[in-house]
Structures are given as C-alpha cells and as structure tokens.
Coordinates of C-alpha atoms and ligand atoms in Angstrom, one line a residue:
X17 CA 19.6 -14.7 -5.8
X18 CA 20.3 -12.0 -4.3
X19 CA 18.3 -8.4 -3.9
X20 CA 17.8 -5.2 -2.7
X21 CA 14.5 -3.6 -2.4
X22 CA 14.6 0.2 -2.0
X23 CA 11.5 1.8 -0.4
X24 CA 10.3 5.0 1.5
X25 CA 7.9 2.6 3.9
X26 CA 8.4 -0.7 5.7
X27 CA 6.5 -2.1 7.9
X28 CA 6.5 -1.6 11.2
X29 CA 9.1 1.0 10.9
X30 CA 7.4 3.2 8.5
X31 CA 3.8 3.2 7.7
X32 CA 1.2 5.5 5.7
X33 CA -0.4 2.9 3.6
X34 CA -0.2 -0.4 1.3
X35 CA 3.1 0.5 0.1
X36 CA 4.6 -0.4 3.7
X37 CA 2.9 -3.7 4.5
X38 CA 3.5 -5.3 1.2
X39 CA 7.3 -4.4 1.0
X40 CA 7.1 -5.7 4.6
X41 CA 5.4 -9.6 3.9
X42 CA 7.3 -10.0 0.2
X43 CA 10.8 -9.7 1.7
X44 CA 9.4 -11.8 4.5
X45 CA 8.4 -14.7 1.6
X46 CA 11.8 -13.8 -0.5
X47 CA 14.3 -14.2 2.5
X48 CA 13.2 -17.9 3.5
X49 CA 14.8 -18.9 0.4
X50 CA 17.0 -15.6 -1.3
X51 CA 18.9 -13.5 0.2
X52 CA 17.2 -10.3 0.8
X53 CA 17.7 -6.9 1.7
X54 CA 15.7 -3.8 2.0
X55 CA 17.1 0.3 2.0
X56 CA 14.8 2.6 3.8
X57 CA 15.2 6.1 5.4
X58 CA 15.9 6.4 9.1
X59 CA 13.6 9.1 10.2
X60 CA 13.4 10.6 13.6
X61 CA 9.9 9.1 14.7
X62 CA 10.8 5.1 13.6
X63 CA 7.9 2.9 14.9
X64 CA 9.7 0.3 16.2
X65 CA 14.0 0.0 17.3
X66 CA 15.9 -1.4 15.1
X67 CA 18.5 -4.3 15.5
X68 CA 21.2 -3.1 14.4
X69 CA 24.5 -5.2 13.7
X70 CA 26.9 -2.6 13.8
X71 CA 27.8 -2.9 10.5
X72 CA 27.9 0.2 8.4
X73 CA 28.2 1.1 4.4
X74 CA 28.9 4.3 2.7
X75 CA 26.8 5.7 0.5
X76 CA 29.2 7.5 -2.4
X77 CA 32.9 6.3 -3.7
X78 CA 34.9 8.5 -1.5
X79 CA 37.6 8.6 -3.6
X80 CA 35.6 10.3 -6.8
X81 CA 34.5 13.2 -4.9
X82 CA 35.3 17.0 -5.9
X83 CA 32.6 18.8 -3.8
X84 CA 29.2 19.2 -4.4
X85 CA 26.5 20.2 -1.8
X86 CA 25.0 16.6 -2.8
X87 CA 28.5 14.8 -2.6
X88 CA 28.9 16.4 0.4
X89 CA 25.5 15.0 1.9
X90 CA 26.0 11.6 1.0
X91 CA 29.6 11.6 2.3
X92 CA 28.5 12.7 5.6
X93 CA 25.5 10.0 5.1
X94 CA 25.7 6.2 5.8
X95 CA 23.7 2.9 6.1
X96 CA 23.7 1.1 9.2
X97 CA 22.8 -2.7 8.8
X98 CA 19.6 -4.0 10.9
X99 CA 18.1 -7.4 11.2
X100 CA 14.5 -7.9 10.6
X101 CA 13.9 -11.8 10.7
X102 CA 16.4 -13.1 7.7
X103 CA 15.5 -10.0 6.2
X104 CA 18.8 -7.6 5.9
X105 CA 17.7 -3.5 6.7
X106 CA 19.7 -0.8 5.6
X107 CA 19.0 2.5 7.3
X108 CA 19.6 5.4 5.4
X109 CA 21.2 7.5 8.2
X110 CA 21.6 11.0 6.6
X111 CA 20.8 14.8 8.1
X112 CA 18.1 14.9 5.3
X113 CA 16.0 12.9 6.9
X114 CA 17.3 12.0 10.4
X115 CA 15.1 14.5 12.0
X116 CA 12.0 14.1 10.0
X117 CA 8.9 13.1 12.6
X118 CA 7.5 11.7 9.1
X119 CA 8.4 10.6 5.7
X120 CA 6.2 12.7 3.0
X121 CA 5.2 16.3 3.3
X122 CA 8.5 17.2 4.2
X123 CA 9.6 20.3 2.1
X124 CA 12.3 19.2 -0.6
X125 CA 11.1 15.7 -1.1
X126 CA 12.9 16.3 -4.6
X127 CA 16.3 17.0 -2.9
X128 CA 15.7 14.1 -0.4
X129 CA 14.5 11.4 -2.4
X130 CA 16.7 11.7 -5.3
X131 CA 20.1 11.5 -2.8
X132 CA 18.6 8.9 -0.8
X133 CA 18.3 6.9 -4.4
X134 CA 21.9 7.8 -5.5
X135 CA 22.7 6.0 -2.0
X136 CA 20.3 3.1 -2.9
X137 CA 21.8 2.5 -6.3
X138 CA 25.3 2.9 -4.4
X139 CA 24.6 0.3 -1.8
X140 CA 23.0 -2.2 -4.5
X141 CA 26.7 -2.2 -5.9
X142 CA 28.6 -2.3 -2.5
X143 CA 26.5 -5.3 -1.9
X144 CA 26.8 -7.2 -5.5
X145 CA 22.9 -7.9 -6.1
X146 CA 21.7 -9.9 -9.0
X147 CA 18.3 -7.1 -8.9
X148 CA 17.7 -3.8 -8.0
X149 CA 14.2 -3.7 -7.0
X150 CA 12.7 -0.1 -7.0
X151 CA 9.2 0.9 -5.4
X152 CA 7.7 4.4 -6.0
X153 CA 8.9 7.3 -7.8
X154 CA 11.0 7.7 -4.2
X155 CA 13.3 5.5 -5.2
X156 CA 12.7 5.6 -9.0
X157 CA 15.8 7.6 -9.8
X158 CA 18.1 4.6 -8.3
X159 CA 16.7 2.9 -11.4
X160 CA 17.6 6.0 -13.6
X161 CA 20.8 5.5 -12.0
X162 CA 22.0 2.2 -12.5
X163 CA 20.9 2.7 -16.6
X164 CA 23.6 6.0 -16.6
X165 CA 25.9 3.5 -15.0
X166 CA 28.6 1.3 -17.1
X167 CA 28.0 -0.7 -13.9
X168 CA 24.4 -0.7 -13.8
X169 CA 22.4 -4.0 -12.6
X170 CA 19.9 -5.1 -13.8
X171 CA 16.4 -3.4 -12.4
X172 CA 13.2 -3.6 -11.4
X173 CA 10.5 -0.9 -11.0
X174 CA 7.1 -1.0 -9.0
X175 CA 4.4 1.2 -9.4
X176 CA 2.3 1.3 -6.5
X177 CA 0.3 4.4 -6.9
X178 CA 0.5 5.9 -10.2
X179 CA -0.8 9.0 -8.9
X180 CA 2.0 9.9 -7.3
X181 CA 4.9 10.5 -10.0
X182 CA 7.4 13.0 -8.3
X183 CA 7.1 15.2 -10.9
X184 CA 9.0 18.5 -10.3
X185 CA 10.0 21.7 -11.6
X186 CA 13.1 21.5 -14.0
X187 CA 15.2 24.5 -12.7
X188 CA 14.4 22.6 -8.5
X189 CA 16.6 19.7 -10.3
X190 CA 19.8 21.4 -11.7
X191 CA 21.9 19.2 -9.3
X192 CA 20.9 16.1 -11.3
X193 CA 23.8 17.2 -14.1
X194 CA 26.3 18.0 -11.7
X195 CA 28.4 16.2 -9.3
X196 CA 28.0 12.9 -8.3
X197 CA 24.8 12.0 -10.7
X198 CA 25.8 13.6 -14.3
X199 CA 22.4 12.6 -15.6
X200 CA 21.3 12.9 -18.5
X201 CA 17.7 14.3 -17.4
X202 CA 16.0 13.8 -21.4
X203 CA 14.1 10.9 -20.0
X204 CA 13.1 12.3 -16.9
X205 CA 10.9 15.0 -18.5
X206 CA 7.2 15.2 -19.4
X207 CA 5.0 17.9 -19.4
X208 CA 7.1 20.4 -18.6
X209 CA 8.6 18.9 -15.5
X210 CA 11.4 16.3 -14.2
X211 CA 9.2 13.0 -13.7
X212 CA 11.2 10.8 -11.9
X213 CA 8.6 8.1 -12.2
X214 CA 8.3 8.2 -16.1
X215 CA 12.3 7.7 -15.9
X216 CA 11.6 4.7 -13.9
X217 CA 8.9 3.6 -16.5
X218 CA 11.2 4.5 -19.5
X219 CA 14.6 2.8 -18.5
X220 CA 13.7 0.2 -15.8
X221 CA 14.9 -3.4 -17.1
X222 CA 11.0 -4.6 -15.9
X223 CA 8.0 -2.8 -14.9
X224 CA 5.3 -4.1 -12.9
X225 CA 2.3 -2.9 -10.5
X226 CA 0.6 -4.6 -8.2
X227 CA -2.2 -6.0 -9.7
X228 CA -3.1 -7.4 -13.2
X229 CA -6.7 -5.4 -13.6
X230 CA -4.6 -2.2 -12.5
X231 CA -1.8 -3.3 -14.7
X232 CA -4.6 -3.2 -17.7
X233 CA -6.1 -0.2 -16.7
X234 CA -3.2 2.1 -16.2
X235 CA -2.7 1.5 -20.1
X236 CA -5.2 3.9 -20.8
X237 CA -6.4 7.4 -19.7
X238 CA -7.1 8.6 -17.3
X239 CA -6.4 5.9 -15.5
X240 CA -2.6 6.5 -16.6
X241 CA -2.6 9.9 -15.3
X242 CA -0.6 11.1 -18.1
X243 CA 1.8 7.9 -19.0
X244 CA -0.5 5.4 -20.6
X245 CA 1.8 6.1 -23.6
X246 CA 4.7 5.4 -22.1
X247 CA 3.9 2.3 -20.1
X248 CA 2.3 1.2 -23.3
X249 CA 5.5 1.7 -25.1
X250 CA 7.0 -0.8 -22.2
X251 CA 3.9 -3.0 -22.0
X252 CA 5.8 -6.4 -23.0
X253 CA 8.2 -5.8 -20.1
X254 CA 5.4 -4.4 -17.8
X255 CA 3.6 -7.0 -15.7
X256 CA 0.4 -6.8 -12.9
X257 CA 1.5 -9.2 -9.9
X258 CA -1.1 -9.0 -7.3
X259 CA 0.1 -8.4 -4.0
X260 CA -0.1 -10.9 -1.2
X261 CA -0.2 -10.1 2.5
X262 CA 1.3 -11.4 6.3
X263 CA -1.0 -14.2 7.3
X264 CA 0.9 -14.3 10.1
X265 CA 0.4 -10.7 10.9
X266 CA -3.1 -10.4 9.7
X267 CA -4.8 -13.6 11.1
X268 CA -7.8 -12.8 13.6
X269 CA -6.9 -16.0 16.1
X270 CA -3.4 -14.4 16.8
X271 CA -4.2 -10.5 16.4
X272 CA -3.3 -9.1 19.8
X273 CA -5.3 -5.8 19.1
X274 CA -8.2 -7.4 18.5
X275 CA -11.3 -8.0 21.7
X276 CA -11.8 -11.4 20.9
X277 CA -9.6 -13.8 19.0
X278 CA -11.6 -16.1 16.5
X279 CA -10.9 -18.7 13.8
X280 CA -13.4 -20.7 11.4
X281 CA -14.6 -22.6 14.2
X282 CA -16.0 -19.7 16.7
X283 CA -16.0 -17.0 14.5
X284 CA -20.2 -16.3 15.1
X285 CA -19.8 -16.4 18.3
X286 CA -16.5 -14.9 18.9
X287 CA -17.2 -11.7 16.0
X288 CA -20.3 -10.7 18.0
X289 CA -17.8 -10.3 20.8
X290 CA -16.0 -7.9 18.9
X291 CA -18.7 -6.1 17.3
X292 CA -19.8 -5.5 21.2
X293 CA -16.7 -4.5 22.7
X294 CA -16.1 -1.8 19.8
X295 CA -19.7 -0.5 20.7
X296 CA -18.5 -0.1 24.5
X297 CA -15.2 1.6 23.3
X298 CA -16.7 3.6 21.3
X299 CA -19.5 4.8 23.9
X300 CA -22.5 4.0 21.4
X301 CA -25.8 2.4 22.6
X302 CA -26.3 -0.1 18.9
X303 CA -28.2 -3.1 19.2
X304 CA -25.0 -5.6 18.1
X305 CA -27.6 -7.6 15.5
X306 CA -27.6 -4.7 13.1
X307 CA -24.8 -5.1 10.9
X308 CA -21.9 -2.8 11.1
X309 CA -19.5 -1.8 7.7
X310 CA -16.2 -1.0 8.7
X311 CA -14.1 1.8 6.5
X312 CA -10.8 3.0 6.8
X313 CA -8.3 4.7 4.8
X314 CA -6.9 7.7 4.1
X315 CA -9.3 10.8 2.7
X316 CA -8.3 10.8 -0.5
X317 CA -10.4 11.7 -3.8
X318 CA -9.1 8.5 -5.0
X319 CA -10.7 6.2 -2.0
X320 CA -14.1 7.8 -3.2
X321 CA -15.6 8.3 -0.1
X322 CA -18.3 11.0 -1.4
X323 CA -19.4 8.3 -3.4
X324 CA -20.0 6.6 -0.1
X325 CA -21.7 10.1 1.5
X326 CA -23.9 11.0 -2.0
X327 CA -25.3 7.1 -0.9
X328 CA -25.7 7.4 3.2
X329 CA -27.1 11.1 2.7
X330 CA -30.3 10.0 1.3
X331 CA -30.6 6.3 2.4
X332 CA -31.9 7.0 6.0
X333 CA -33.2 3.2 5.6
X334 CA -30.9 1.4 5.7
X335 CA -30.2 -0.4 8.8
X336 CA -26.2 -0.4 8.6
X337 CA -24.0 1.0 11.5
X338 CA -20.7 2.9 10.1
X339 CA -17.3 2.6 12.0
X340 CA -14.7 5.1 9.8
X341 CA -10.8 5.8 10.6
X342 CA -9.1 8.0 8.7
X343 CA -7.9 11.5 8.3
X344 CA -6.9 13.7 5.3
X345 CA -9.1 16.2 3.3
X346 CA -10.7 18.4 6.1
X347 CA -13.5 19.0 4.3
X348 CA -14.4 15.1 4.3
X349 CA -13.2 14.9 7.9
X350 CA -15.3 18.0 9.0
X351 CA -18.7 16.1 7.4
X352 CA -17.7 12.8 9.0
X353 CA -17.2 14.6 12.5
X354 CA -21.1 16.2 11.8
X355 CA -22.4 13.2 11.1
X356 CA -20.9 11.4 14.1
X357 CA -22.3 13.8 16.2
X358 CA -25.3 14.3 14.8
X359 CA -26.3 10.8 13.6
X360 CA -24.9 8.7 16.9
X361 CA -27.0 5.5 15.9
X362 CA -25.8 5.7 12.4
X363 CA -22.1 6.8 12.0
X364 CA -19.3 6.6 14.1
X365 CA -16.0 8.3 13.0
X366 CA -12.8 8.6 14.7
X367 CA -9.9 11.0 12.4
X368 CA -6.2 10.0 12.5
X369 CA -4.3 6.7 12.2
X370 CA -4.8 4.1 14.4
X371 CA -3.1 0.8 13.5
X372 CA -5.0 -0.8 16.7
X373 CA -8.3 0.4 15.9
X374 CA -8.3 -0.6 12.5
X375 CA -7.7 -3.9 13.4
X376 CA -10.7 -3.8 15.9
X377 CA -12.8 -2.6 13.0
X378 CA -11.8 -5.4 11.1
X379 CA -12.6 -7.7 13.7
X380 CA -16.1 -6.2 14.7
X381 CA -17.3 -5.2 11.0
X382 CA -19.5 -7.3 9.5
X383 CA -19.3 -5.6 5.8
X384 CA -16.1 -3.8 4.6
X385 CA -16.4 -0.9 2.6
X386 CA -14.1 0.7 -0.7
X387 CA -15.4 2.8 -2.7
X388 CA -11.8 3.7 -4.7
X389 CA -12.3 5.8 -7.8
X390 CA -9.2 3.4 -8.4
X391 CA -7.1 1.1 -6.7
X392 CA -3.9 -0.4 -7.4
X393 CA -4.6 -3.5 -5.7
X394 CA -6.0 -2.7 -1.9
X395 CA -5.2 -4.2 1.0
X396 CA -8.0 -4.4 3.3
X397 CA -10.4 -6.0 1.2
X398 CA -7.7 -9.4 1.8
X399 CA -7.6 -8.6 5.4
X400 CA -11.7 -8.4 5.6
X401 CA -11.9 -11.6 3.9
X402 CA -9.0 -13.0 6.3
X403 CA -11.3 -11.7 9.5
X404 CA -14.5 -13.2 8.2
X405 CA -15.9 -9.4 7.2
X406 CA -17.8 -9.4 3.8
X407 CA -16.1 -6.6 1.7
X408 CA -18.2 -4.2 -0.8
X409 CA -16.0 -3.0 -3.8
X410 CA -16.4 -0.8 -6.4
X411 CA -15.3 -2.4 -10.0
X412 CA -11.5 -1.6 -10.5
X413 CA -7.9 -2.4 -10.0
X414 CA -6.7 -5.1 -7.9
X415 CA -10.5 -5.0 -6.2
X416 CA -11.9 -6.5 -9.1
X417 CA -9.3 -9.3 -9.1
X418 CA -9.8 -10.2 -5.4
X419 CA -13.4 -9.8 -4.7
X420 CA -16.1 -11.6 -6.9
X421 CA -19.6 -11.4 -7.1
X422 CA -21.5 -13.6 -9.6
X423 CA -25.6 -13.5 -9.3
X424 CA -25.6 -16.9 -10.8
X425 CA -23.2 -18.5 -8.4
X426 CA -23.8 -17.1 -5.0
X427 CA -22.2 -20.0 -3.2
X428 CA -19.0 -18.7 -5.1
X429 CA -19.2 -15.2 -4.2
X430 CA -16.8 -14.0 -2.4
X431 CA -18.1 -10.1 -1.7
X432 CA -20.4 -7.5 -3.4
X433 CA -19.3 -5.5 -6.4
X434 CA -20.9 -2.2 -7.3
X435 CA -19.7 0.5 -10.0
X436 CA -17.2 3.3 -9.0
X437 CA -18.0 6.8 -8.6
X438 CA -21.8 5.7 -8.8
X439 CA -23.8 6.3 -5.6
X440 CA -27.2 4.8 -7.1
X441 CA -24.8 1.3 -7.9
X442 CA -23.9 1.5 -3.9
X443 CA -27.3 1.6 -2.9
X444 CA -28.1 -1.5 -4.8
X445 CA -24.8 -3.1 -3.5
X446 CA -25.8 -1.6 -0.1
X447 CA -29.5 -3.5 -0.8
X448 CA -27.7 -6.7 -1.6
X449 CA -25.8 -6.3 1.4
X450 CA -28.5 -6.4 3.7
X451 CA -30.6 -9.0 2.2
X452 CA -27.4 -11.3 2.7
X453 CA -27.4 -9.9 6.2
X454 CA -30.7 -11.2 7.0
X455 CA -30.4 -15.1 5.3
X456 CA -28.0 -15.6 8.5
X457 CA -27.5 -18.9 7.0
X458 CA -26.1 -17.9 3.2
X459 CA -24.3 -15.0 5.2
X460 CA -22.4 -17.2 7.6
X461 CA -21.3 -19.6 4.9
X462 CA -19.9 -16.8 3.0
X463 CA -18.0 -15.3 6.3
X464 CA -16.4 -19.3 6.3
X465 CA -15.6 -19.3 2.7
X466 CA -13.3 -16.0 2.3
X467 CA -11.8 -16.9 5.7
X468 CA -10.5 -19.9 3.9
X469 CA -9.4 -17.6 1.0
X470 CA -5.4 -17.6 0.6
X471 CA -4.3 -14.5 0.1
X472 CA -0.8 -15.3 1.2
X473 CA 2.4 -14.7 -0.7
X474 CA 3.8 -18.4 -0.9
X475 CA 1.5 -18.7 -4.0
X476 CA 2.5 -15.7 -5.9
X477 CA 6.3 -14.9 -4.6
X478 CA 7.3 -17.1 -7.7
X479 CA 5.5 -14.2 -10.1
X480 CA 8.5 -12.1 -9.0
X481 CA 11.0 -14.7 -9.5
X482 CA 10.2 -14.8 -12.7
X483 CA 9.9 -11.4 -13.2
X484 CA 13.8 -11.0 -11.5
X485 CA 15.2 -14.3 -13.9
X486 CA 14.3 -12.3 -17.1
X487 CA 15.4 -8.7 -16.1
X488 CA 18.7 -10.6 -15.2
X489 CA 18.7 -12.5 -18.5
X490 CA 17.5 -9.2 -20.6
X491 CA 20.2 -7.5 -18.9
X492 CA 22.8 -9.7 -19.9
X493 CA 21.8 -10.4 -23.3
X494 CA 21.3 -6.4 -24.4
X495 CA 25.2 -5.8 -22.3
X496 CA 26.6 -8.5 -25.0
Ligands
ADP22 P1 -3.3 2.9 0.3 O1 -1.9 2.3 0.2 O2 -3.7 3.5 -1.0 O3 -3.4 3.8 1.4 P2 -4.1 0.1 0.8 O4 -5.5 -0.5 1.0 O5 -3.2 -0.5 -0.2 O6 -4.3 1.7 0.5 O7 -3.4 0.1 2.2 C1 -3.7 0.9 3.3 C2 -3.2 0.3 4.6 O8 -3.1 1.4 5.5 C3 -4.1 -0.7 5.2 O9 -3.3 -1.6 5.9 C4 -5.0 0.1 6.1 O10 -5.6 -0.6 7.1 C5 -4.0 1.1 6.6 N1 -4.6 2.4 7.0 C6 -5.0 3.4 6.2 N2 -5.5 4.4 6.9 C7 -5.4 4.0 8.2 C8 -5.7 4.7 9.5 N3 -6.3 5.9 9.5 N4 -5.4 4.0 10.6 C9 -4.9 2.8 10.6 N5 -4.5 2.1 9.4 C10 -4.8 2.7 8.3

C-alpha cells in the first residue's frame, strides 16, 4: 500500500508537541512494510538537514493555469524529495513558508495552510497513493480537496487536537472559489466562519483521533468544542486508535541526553544518579531521597496546570520536589518563575523548550505529572512509564486508557488517577503518591512493571491498516 501523510510537524524537523513525534514513529512502523511518504513545510529554522535526493515535484498542473495570486504561489513552489530512514519526505519548498523561524503564529496561517494542502492533495496524485492521510485542520483542506476532485483518493483525516479547528473569517477565504481550488465552501462553514476542520470531519472517507476514551468523549460537549454533532453524524466511520511511540527513540538505556543510562536491571541505582545530576544542574541543595514529579508541557488552559497550583499553594506538606519546563501563558510562567525563586526547596521551573532537559526530567523524576482538562491521548505519560517514572493523571482522554489505577489490584496498577480540574482529587492522588513513595518495596515493583509496559507501535500499526483497507474499499464501492 502505498501513502502519503500530510502534516505541519515531524519529528526531528519540526516540533511543538505530540502531533510531531507520533507522525514521526507511525511512518517509522508503516515504511518497514508499505511504502510511505510524508509532506511537510520547509521552514527556515529546520531542526535537523535534510537528505535530500534531488528529486523534485510540482505542486499545481502547469498546464491549467490562468493566473491567480494562489496559482501563482504554487507554480513558483515545489517539493524536494528527502530520505528519512525508508520513510519518503516531501519538503514543501514555497516563499510562504521558506522564511518562517517557526510553523504556527505566523500571520496568514489561513492563506498558508490552505496552499500548502492544495499542494498536498496535488502531490498525493503525482505520486498514485492508495490513501491520503491528513493530520490537523493544516492539512484538512487536502481532504476537502480530493472529495471536489473527480480524481479524488480515497482519505483519511486525524484529529489530534480538537481545539484547534482553523476556523476563519469567511470574507479572509474568498480565494477558496477561485482559481485553482473552485470549492464549494457550504461544508466548510459553521458558526459563522470557514472551518476547515469540520470540512475534514464532514467529507473525509474515515475519521479517527488518537485515542479511543478521546474518541468517546469528543462525541459530546464540551468536549467537542462545537462539533459533537458533526462527528456524531460520522461516528460509524470515526475511530479512537491510540497512539504508540519510538521505543527506539524514547528508551532510557540508549537516551544520549540523559546523566545516566538505566534499564530494568540498574534502574534504582542508576535513576538516583539522575535525580542527583539534575539537582547539580540545576544549582538546588535537595536531599535526592525526597521524591521529585517531573512536568512538562506547554502552558495551556487545557494541560490544567492551575489545577496543579490551586493543590501546591496550600499543601506546604507535602514532601515532593517539582522540576517544570514549559512556556506559554505568561501569567502561568510569571507564578512559576515566583515560586522558583521564592520556594528553592520546593519548585524548580525553567520557561521555554528544551528537548534535552525534558528528557533529563524524565530520567530524574520519580512521579510524572498531567493534570489535562483534556487530552487527546498524551505522550509523556508512555514515556514516564518507559523511564521507570510513576505518572499521575487526571481522568480523560487517551490518559485514562494508558494509565490505570485499581485500589483493589495494586500489583496491577500502573499509575495514579485523580479527577480533572479538581485540586482536592490531586491532593488525595498527591497522598497516594507519597505513601507509595515510602513502601520502597511496592514502589520499586511498580517502577519494573510499567518499564515493561509496550507502548510501541508494532502492536497497534495494524489499527490503521485496517482503518486505510476500508476507506479504500468505501471509496471504491460509493465511486461504482
Ligand atoms: P501536546 O501535543 O498537547 O503538546 P503531548 O503530550 O501529546 O502534548 O506531546 C507533547 C510533546 O512535546 C512531548 O514529547 C513533550 O515532552 C514535548 N514538550 C512539550 N513541551 C516541551 C518543552 N517545553 N520542552 C521540551 N519538550 C516539550
């Protein structure tokens, strides 16, 4: 089979969050046995250098051209073929985003994102896929595309954050009708605006997001943010497939950031080596037996980090040392700075992104914490459980499906659970987390069973398979 993945982030190139890593270690899985390909942005500030073939594709039929400003842009646009692995690249070479430093909050994302899809769905024919696979409302016009199309391919849409929809104002999006898209835009709209997202949803041949308990929840308000209708219009074609991650690239007796590599073996030993090293780099004086949580992520409402400060405001108790990474909502930031300064034995906090240092944390942590108001599935809960760090969840999304806690099966448990947006749930959970602390014994045994976890995509890759075999076969039996 073949495909084409379209995507504003890939890892290592691009990177501001889950969206990157997963597109990353699924293509990884898909191109040992299909033949897989991936069509990103070049920007200006590329995290790694490409390997590039040489070999270059256009982005619009030449020949069909009158002259519009967006013709014109993807005529003077072009993707240069890369090797990543067996994984194909196609770099989206194009003024509108070849001097970007970075790929969102750019002004005109409209303008940007909806050529770069054009160019997507333009590619996916050039190279004779069997899918078109679609991540984000980024790329979700390529979908919208190839359903205008008399050529269109079968497709398949992602939903990775459902809180980001590309919505925009109708009268931004005039170019839609004209020259080279002639869309019909009655899908794209919703509440007033162009939702290129809820055309995704609406037309895409499958739907899925990337975890079942997100999957169920997006069904409903609020967690829908507006489109539980219309996914629940699609929901026999819309499917939850929990992500799976690198265990190559995430495995704490490889990681080359990390102080101290450790496996199941010398993990007591070799985390304490960790958790002392981050205390030197970080210039704090901590005894290394109290337990450190870990937290990094991006200063969003949705990651619910005030849940987390409502709790460590008025539990001077408890005995935990905080390591956070992260930047975003300066307000947050600016009471994370204060407490770093003013609380040195409690709270540590360094702002910005730090791919390095969050691995270090990983390493070091002994607790993980996510307190998500939601979450479409979550990454670093998998990678605490893959570096022996017990994570604490709040009940939702893909957390809920990858970290268990059971009272009446401790020995089974593989993290603590506590409700979202409730600070007096995370002091309990922050309770519970210290009592394991101390029973060294039950503590360590639970540090060796989610380090044995597999969290890798060999044993879920086939979800999408199947996912790809019936969009084909739906496809073909609704063109007949
Ligand atoms: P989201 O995609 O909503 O941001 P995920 O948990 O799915 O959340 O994935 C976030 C990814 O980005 C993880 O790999 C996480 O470690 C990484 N990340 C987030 N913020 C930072 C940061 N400030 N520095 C380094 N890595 C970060």
């Amino acid at each position: 089979m073949k495909i084409l993945h379209a995507t504003a982030e890939f890892y290592p190139y691009i990177k501001m969050g889950g969206l990157s890593d997963m597109l990353s270690s699924v293509t990884k899985e898909q191109s040992k046995t299909h033949e897989t390909s991936v069509a990103l942005p070049l920007i200006a500030n590329l995290k790694k250098e490409p390997k590039f073939t040489g070999r270059v594709f256009s982005c619009i039929d030449l020949k069909s051209i009158i002259g519009s400003d967006s013709s014109k842009i993807l005529s003077t646009s072009r993707f240069l073929e890369a090797e990543e692995g067996n994984v194909k690249l196609y770099f989206f070479d194009s003024p509108l985003f070849r001097d970007l430093p970075k790929i969102y909050e750019n002004s005109d994302e409209h303008f940007r994102f909806a050529l770069f899809s054009y160019a997507c769905f333009h590619l996916s024919l050039l190279l004779k896929v069997d899918v078109f696979h679609a991540h984000d409302w980024h790329t979700a016009l390529g979908v919208y595309f190839h359903d205008s199309s008399v050529d269109g391919l079968p497709t398949v849409f992602t939903i990775h954050n459902l809180a980001y929809q590309g919505d925009h104002p109708e009268w931004l999006c005039g170019f839609l009708k004209g020259e080279p898209f002639y869309l019909n835009i009655d899908l794209l709209k919703h509440a007033g605006k162009l939702n290129f997202l809820k055309g995704a949803v609406s037309v895409a041949t499958k739907v899925t997001t990337v975890s079942p308990g997100y999957r169920n929840e997006v069904l409903g308000e609020p967690q829908g943010c507006g489109l539980s209708v219309n996914l629940s219009t699609r929901r026999e074609d819309f499917v939850g497939i929990l992500n799976g991650l690198d265990e190559e690239e995430w495995n704490p007796s490889t990681d080359t950031n990390i102080y101290k590599n450790y496996n199941v073996k010398n993990y007591i030993e070799n985390k304490l080596e960790n958790k002392i090293s981050i205390f030197k780099e970080i210039k704090r004086d901590i005894n290394p037996n109290r337990p450190i949580i870990g937290m990094i992520g991006r200063l969003t409402w949705q990651k619910g980090y005030e849940t987390f400060l409502a709790s460590y405001r008025n539990k001077w108790y408890h005995p935990f040392f905080y390591i956070f990474l992260g930047s975003g909502d300066e307000k947050m930031e600016n009471e994370l700075f204060h407490h770093s300064h003013y609380a040195q034995d409690r709270l540590f906090f360094l702002k910005g992104y730090d791919e390095e240092f969050a691995r270090k944390i990983e390493a070091a942590s002994d607790f993980f914490l996510m307190p998500s108001l939601f979450e479409p599935c979550g990454l670093n809960q998998m990678y605490s459980h893959r570096y022996g760090t017990v994570p604490i969840v709040s009940r939702v999304g893909g957390l809920k499906d990858t970290v268990v806690e059971d009272p009446f099966d401790i020995e089974n448990s593989t993290g603590i659970i506590f409700e979202p947006g409730e600070s007096h749930s995370l002091d309990f959970a922050l309770d519970r987390a210290n009592t394991l602390f101390k029973d060294t014994e039950r503590f360590k045994n639970m540090q060796k069973r989610i380090m044995n976890l597999d969290w890798s995509w060999k044993s879920r890759v086939g979800e999408y398979y199947r996912v790809y075999n019936s969009a084909i076969r739906k496809k073909k039996f609704t063109a007949e």
